[in-house]
Amino acid sequence: MKNIAVFCGSSEGNDEKIINESYALGKTFAEKNITLVYGAAKIGIMGKVAQGVIDNNGETIGVIPHFLKTKEIVHTELTELIVTDNMHDRKVIMYDKSDGFIIIPGGFGTMDEFFEITTWGQLGLHTKPIGILNTNGYYDALIMQCKMMVSRGFLKQENLDAVVVDTTIDGLLEKMNNYKPLPAPQWLNKERL
Ligand code: AMP
């Protein structure tokens, strides 16, 4: 994986371990020559990951819609900044530019991005690995909810298995590197979507 998108909070949260791990994720990207693709902000957990990359001479691609440029405060030290017309274009560019996706702690925006990218994978619109970095149990409840959706018959086990989870950065990257995508669903005709 050359480029990885990280979906995460525009807030910083209140857990020192999560803040430190987010910075460490950015540092690891720089050390492994992985380019960070993210929402371009300087604030919150987004800013921590980016700073981890930048302080260690790594590469960053920030993608932000025009209307959010002041609200989320664009990081000024990015390798590349892409400004889009709207949220939808932002997401499509982030998805296209990335070879994999990592979810670290965040709120509604992060969940929206997580569920959209998992849904697109389930539809066979991409075959890229999706990983949850479950620092300090932040996503224990989300994982339980997903397992419940499987047991209640609303989510296929194979679609849940397509999301890899680990509590460590190295463990997660290894699982993502070894990820074998499911074949695209037989019924899918991409031309019609
Ligand atoms: P949050 O996890 O809510 O702090 O948001 C993290 C990122 O998701 C930020 O870059 C937001 O711009 C983005 N975001 C926030 N709300 C939405 C939404 N409704 N749809 C898509 N992205 C969002």
mmCIF file of C-alpha atoms and ligand atoms in Angstrom:
data_model
loop_
_atom_site.group_PDB
_atom_site.id
_atom_site.type_symbol
_atom_site.label_atom_id
_atom_site.label_comp_id
_atom_site.label_asym_id
_atom_site.label_seq_id
_atom_site.Cartn_x
_atom_site.Cartn_y
_atom_site.Cartn_z
ATOM 1 C CA MET A 1 0.000 0.000 0.000
ATOM 2 C CA LYS A 2 1.561 3.269 -1.138
ATOM 3 C CA ASN A 3 -1.261 5.627 -0.080
ATOM 4 C CA ILE A 4 -3.562 5.065 2.899
ATOM 5 C CA ALA A 5 -6.560 7.230 3.817
ATOM 6 C CA VAL A 6 -7.118 7.769 7.509
ATOM 7 C CA PHE A 7 -10.635 8.621 8.674
ATOM 8 C CA CYS A 8 -10.683 10.200 12.104
ATOM 9 C CA GLY A 9 -12.049 12.925 14.331
ATOM 10 C CA SER A 10 -11.963 16.649 13.791
ATOM 11 C CA SER A 11 -11.998 16.757 17.608
ATOM 12 C CA GLU A 12 -9.116 15.665 19.801
ATOM 13 C CA GLY A 13 -11.133 13.680 22.325
ATOM 14 C CA ASN A 14 -10.008 13.305 25.919
ATOM 15 C CA ASP A 15 -7.853 10.163 25.884
ATOM 16 C CA GLU A 16 -4.104 10.730 25.935
ATOM 17 C CA LYS A 17 -3.445 7.204 24.611
ATOM 18 C CA ILE A 18 -5.582 7.884 21.539
ATOM 19 C CA ILE A 19 -3.873 11.207 20.882
ATOM 20 C CA ASN A 20 -0.411 9.643 21.172
ATOM 21 C CA GLU A 21 -1.335 6.619 19.052
ATOM 22 C CA SER A 22 -2.688 8.885 16.314
ATOM 23 C CA TYR A 23 0.597 10.764 16.151
ATOM 24 C CA ALA A 24 2.430 7.402 16.180
ATOM 25 C CA LEU A 25 0.349 6.222 13.216
ATOM 26 C CA GLY A 26 1.508 9.251 11.232
ATOM 27 C CA LYS A 27 5.128 8.618 12.271
ATOM 28 C CA THR A 28 4.834 4.985 11.151
ATOM 29 C CA PHE A 29 3.521 6.101 7.762
ATOM 30 C CA ALA A 30 6.565 8.334 7.308
ATOM 31 C CA GLU A 31 8.941 5.537 8.326
ATOM 32 C CA LYS A 32 7.289 3.067 5.931
ATOM 33 C CA ASN A 33 7.022 5.577 3.060
ATOM 34 C CA ILE A 34 3.240 5.438 3.125
ATOM 35 C CA THR A 35 1.552 8.657 1.986
ATOM 36 C CA LEU A 36 -1.245 9.871 4.261
ATOM 37 C CA VAL A 37 -4.479 10.785 2.486
ATOM 38 C CA TYR A 38 -6.837 12.625 4.843
ATOM 39 C CA GLY A 39 -9.216 15.527 5.319
ATOM 40 C CA ALA A 40 -6.473 18.225 5.356
ATOM 41 C CA ALA A 41 -7.301 19.681 8.767
ATOM 42 C CA LYS A 42 -4.841 20.920 11.346
ATOM 43 C CA ILE A 43 -7.267 20.369 14.205
ATOM 44 C CA GLY A 44 -8.295 17.339 16.253
ATOM 45 C CA ILE A 45 -7.061 13.817 15.745
ATOM 46 C CA MET A 46 -6.747 14.635 12.031
ATOM 47 C CA GLY A 47 -4.077 17.177 12.887
ATOM 48 C CA LYS A 48 -2.244 14.730 15.171
ATOM 49 C CA VAL A 49 -1.894 12.066 12.480
ATOM 50 C CA ALA A 50 -0.734 14.623 9.920
ATOM 51 C CA GLN A 51 1.794 16.107 12.349
ATOM 52 C CA GLY A 52 3.219 12.625 12.995
ATOM 53 C CA VAL A 53 3.841 12.269 9.264
ATOM 54 C CA ILE A 54 5.166 15.802 8.718
ATOM 55 C CA ASP A 55 7.545 15.820 11.726
ATOM 56 C CA ASN A 56 9.123 12.657 10.336
ATOM 57 C CA ASN A 57 9.477 13.926 6.753
ATOM 58 C CA GLY A 58 6.649 11.872 5.297
ATOM 59 C CA GLU A 59 4.179 12.762 2.555
ATOM 60 C CA THR A 60 0.619 14.004 3.012
ATOM 61 C CA ILE A 61 -2.278 14.606 0.643
ATOM 62 C CA GLY A 62 -5.074 16.683 2.170
ATOM 63 C CA VAL A 63 -8.505 16.849 0.550
ATOM 64 C CA ILE A 64 -11.025 19.405 1.783
ATOM 65 C CA PRO A 65 -14.179 20.993 0.412
ATOM 66 C CA HIS A 66 -14.102 24.728 -0.071
ATOM 67 C CA PHE A 67 -16.739 25.510 2.566
ATOM 68 C CA LEU A 68 -14.810 23.684 5.322
ATOM 69 C CA LYS A 69 -11.499 25.416 4.683
ATOM 70 C CA THR A 70 -11.811 27.821 7.579
ATOM 71 C CA LYS A 71 -13.941 25.702 9.921
ATOM 72 C CA GLU A 72 -11.512 22.784 9.948
ATOM 73 C CA ILE A 73 -8.394 24.981 9.548
ATOM 74 C CA VAL A 74 -6.275 23.620 6.746
ATOM 75 C CA HIS A 75 -2.827 22.347 7.614
ATOM 76 C CA THR A 76 -0.289 24.570 5.895
ATOM 77 C CA GLU A 77 2.562 22.049 5.668
ATOM 78 C CA LEU A 78 0.942 19.398 3.484
ATOM 79 C CA THR A 79 2.763 17.932 0.486
ATOM 80 C CA GLU A 80 -0.369 18.379 -1.614
ATOM 81 C CA LEU A 81 -3.680 20.122 -0.929
ATOM 82 C CA ILE A 82 -6.750 19.389 -3.033
ATOM 83 C CA VAL A 83 -9.750 21.689 -2.607
ATOM 84 C CA THR A 84 -13.059 20.271 -3.822
ATOM 85 C CA ASP A 85 -16.455 21.817 -4.556
ATOM 86 C CA ASN A 86 -18.317 19.654 -2.047
ATOM 87 C CA MET A 87 -18.169 16.791 0.484
ATOM 88 C CA HIS A 88 -19.051 14.178 -2.088
ATOM 89 C CA ASP A 89 -16.133 15.084 -4.373
ATOM 90 C CA ARG A 90 -13.840 15.101 -1.343
ATOM 91 C CA LYS A 91 -14.769 11.549 -0.443
ATOM 92 C CA VAL A 92 -14.522 10.241 -4.003
ATOM 93 C CA ILE A 93 -11.030 11.753 -4.413
ATOM 94 C CA MET A 94 -9.907 10.341 -1.061
ATOM 95 C CA TYR A 95 -11.213 6.889 -2.018
ATOM 96 C CA ASP A 96 -9.649 6.997 -5.499
ATOM 97 C CA LYS A 97 -6.238 8.134 -4.287
ATOM 98 C CA SER A 98 -5.921 5.460 -1.581
ATOM 99 C CA ASP A 99 -4.824 1.818 -1.618
ATOM 100 C CA GLY A 100 -6.388 1.151 1.784
ATOM 101 C CA PHE A 101 -8.351 2.833 4.592
ATOM 102 C CA ILE A 102 -7.768 3.071 8.331
ATOM 103 C CA ILE A 103 -10.365 4.194 10.835
ATOM 104 C CA ILE A 104 -9.103 5.643 14.094
ATOM 105 C CA PRO A 105 -11.205 7.391 16.747
ATOM 106 C CA GLY A 106 -13.676 10.028 15.604
ATOM 107 C CA GLY A 107 -17.342 10.987 15.641
ATOM 108 C CA PHE A 108 -20.222 11.102 13.151
ATOM 109 C CA GLY A 109 -18.053 12.231 10.213
ATOM 110 C CA THR A 110 -15.632 9.360 10.800
ATOM 111 C CA MET A 111 -18.506 6.878 11.079
ATOM 112 C CA ASP A 112 -20.025 8.208 7.857
ATOM 113 C CA GLU A 113 -16.741 7.624 6.046
ATOM 114 C CA PHE A 114 -16.310 4.163 7.628
ATOM 115 C CA PHE A 115 -19.796 2.988 6.721
ATOM 116 C CA GLU A 116 -19.599 4.407 3.216
ATOM 117 C CA ILE A 117 -16.287 2.742 2.409
ATOM 118 C CA THR A 118 -17.436 -0.590 3.885
ATOM 119 C CA THR A 119 -20.690 -0.356 1.908
ATOM 120 C CA TRP A 120 -18.827 0.345 -1.332
ATOM 121 C CA GLY A 121 -16.616 -2.688 -0.605
ATOM 122 C CA GLN A 122 -19.678 -4.850 0.076
ATOM 123 C CA LEU A 123 -21.046 -3.786 -3.322
ATOM 124 C CA GLY A 124 -17.768 -4.699 -4.999
ATOM 125 C CA LEU A 125 -17.039 -1.092 -6.005
ATOM 126 C CA HIS A 126 -13.550 -1.451 -4.540
ATOM 127 C CA THR A 127 -11.413 -4.292 -3.192
ATOM 128 C CA LYS A 128 -9.108 -2.256 -0.972
ATOM 129 C CA PRO A 129 -8.420 -3.248 2.650
ATOM 130 C CA ILE A 130 -10.249 -1.466 5.468
ATOM 131 C CA GLY A 131 -8.749 -1.528 8.953
ATOM 132 C CA ILE A 132 -9.961 -0.365 12.340
ATOM 133 C CA LEU A 133 -7.255 0.659 14.778
ATOM 134 C CA ASN A 134 -8.978 -0.165 18.044
ATOM 135 C CA THR A 135 -6.908 1.924 20.435
ATOM 136 C CA ASN A 136 -7.872 1.599 24.094
ATOM 137 C CA GLY A 137 -11.093 -0.222 23.191
ATOM 138 C CA TYR A 138 -12.580 2.844 21.474
ATOM 139 C CA TYR A 139 -14.302 0.704 18.843
ATOM 140 C CA ASP A 140 -15.276 -2.287 21.051
ATOM 141 C CA ALA A 141 -18.936 -1.209 20.983
ATOM 142 C CA LEU A 142 -18.910 -0.682 17.187
ATOM 143 C CA ILE A 143 -17.443 -4.160 16.676
ATOM 144 C CA MET A 144 -20.082 -5.636 19.007
ATOM 145 C CA GLN A 145 -22.803 -3.826 17.077
ATOM 146 C CA CYS A 146 -21.466 -5.260 13.797
ATOM 147 C CA LYS A 147 -21.390 -8.783 15.273
ATOM 148 C CA MET A 148 -24.973 -8.307 16.416
ATOM 149 C CA MET A 149 -25.960 -7.248 12.893
ATOM 150 C CA VAL A 150 -24.483 -10.553 11.660
ATOM 151 C CA SER A 151 -26.257 -12.648 14.319
ATOM 152 C CA ARG A 152 -29.575 -10.895 13.568
ATOM 153 C CA GLY A 153 -29.202 -11.528 9.848
ATOM 154 C CA PHE A 154 -28.644 -7.984 8.545
ATOM 155 C CA LEU A 155 -24.944 -8.235 7.754
ATOM 156 C CA LYS A 156 -23.086 -11.094 6.081
ATOM 157 C CA GLN A 157 -20.210 -12.563 8.079
ATOM 158 C CA GLU A 158 -17.986 -12.375 4.971
ATOM 159 C CA ASN A 159 -18.649 -8.641 4.693
ATOM 160 C CA LEU A 160 -17.757 -8.138 8.337
ATOM 161 C CA ASP A 161 -14.635 -10.275 7.828
ATOM 162 C CA ALA A 162 -13.568 -7.842 5.092
ATOM 163 C CA VAL A 163 -12.885 -5.297 7.848
ATOM 164 C CA VAL A 164 -9.690 -6.083 9.730
ATOM 165 C CA VAL A 165 -9.199 -4.980 13.330
ATOM 166 C CA ASP A 166 -6.147 -4.708 15.535
ATOM 167 C CA THR A 167 -5.111 -2.895 18.672
ATOM 168 C CA THR A 168 -1.607 -2.148 17.356
ATOM 169 C CA ILE A 169 -0.402 -0.146 14.349
ATOM 170 C CA ASP A 170 2.056 -2.798 13.118
ATOM 171 C CA GLY A 171 -0.483 -5.604 13.620
ATOM 172 C CA LEU A 172 -3.116 -3.688 11.667
ATOM 173 C CA LEU A 173 -0.796 -2.841 8.759
ATOM 174 C CA GLU A 174 0.301 -6.488 8.552
ATOM 175 C CA LYS A 175 -3.323 -7.677 8.404
ATOM 176 C CA MET A 176 -4.109 -5.089 5.742
ATOM 177 C CA ASN A 177 -1.070 -6.113 3.673
ATOM 178 C CA ASN A 178 -2.180 -9.774 3.827
ATOM 179 C CA TYR A 179 -5.810 -8.948 3.015
ATOM 180 C CA LYS A 180 -7.330 -11.064 0.237
ATOM 181 C CA PRO A 181 -10.392 -9.339 -1.261
ATOM 182 C CA LEU A 182 -13.646 -11.185 -1.811
ATOM 183 C CA PRO A 183 -14.642 -11.708 -5.455
ATOM 184 C CA ALA A 184 -17.100 -9.046 -6.701
ATOM 185 C CA PRO A 185 -20.742 -10.134 -6.305
ATOM 186 C CA GLN A 186 -22.013 -12.033 -9.363
ATOM 187 C CA TRP A 187 -25.031 -9.773 -9.767
ATOM 188 C CA LEU A 188 -22.969 -6.632 -9.955
ATOM 189 C CA ASN A 189 -22.899 -4.685 -13.172
ATOM 190 C CA LYS A 190 -20.653 -1.734 -12.394
ATOM 191 C CA GLU A 191 -21.679 0.086 -15.554
ATOM 192 C CA ARG A 192 -25.158 0.502 -14.098
ATOM 193 C CA LEU A 193 -24.127 2.050 -10.763
HETATM 194 P P1 AMP B 1 -15.883 13.851 12.946
HETATM 195 O O1 AMP B 1 -15.526 12.394 13.094
HETATM 196 O O2 AMP B 1 -17.349 14.087 13.085
HETATM 197 O O3 AMP B 1 -15.070 14.751 13.805
HETATM 198 O O4 AMP B 1 -15.559 14.241 11.433
HETATM 199 C C1 AMP B 1 -14.352 13.840 10.853
HETATM 200 C C2 AMP B 1 -14.283 14.194 9.420
HETATM 201 O O5 AMP B 1 -15.468 13.809 8.726
HETATM 202 C C3 AMP B 1 -14.104 15.667 9.151
HETATM 203 O O6 AMP B 1 -13.168 15.824 8.117
HETATM 204 C C4 AMP B 1 -15.443 16.134 8.661
HETATM 205 O O7 AMP B 1 -15.358 17.144 7.694
HETATM 206 C C5 AMP B 1 -16.009 14.917 8.042
HETATM 207 N N1 AMP B 1 -17.461 14.920 8.200
HETATM 208 C C6 AMP B 1 -18.165 15.480 9.192
HETATM 209 N N2 AMP B 1 -19.485 15.281 9.009
HETATM 210 C C7 AMP B 1 -19.629 14.581 7.878
HETATM 211 C C8 AMP B 1 -20.729 14.062 7.134
HETATM 212 N N3 AMP B 1 -21.986 14.209 7.549
HETATM 213 N N4 AMP B 1 -20.477 13.398 6.001
HETATM 214 C C9 AMP B 1 -19.221 13.218 5.595
HETATM 215 N N5 AMP B 1 -18.146 13.644 6.236
HETATM 216 C C10 AMP B 1 -18.321 14.336 7.364
#
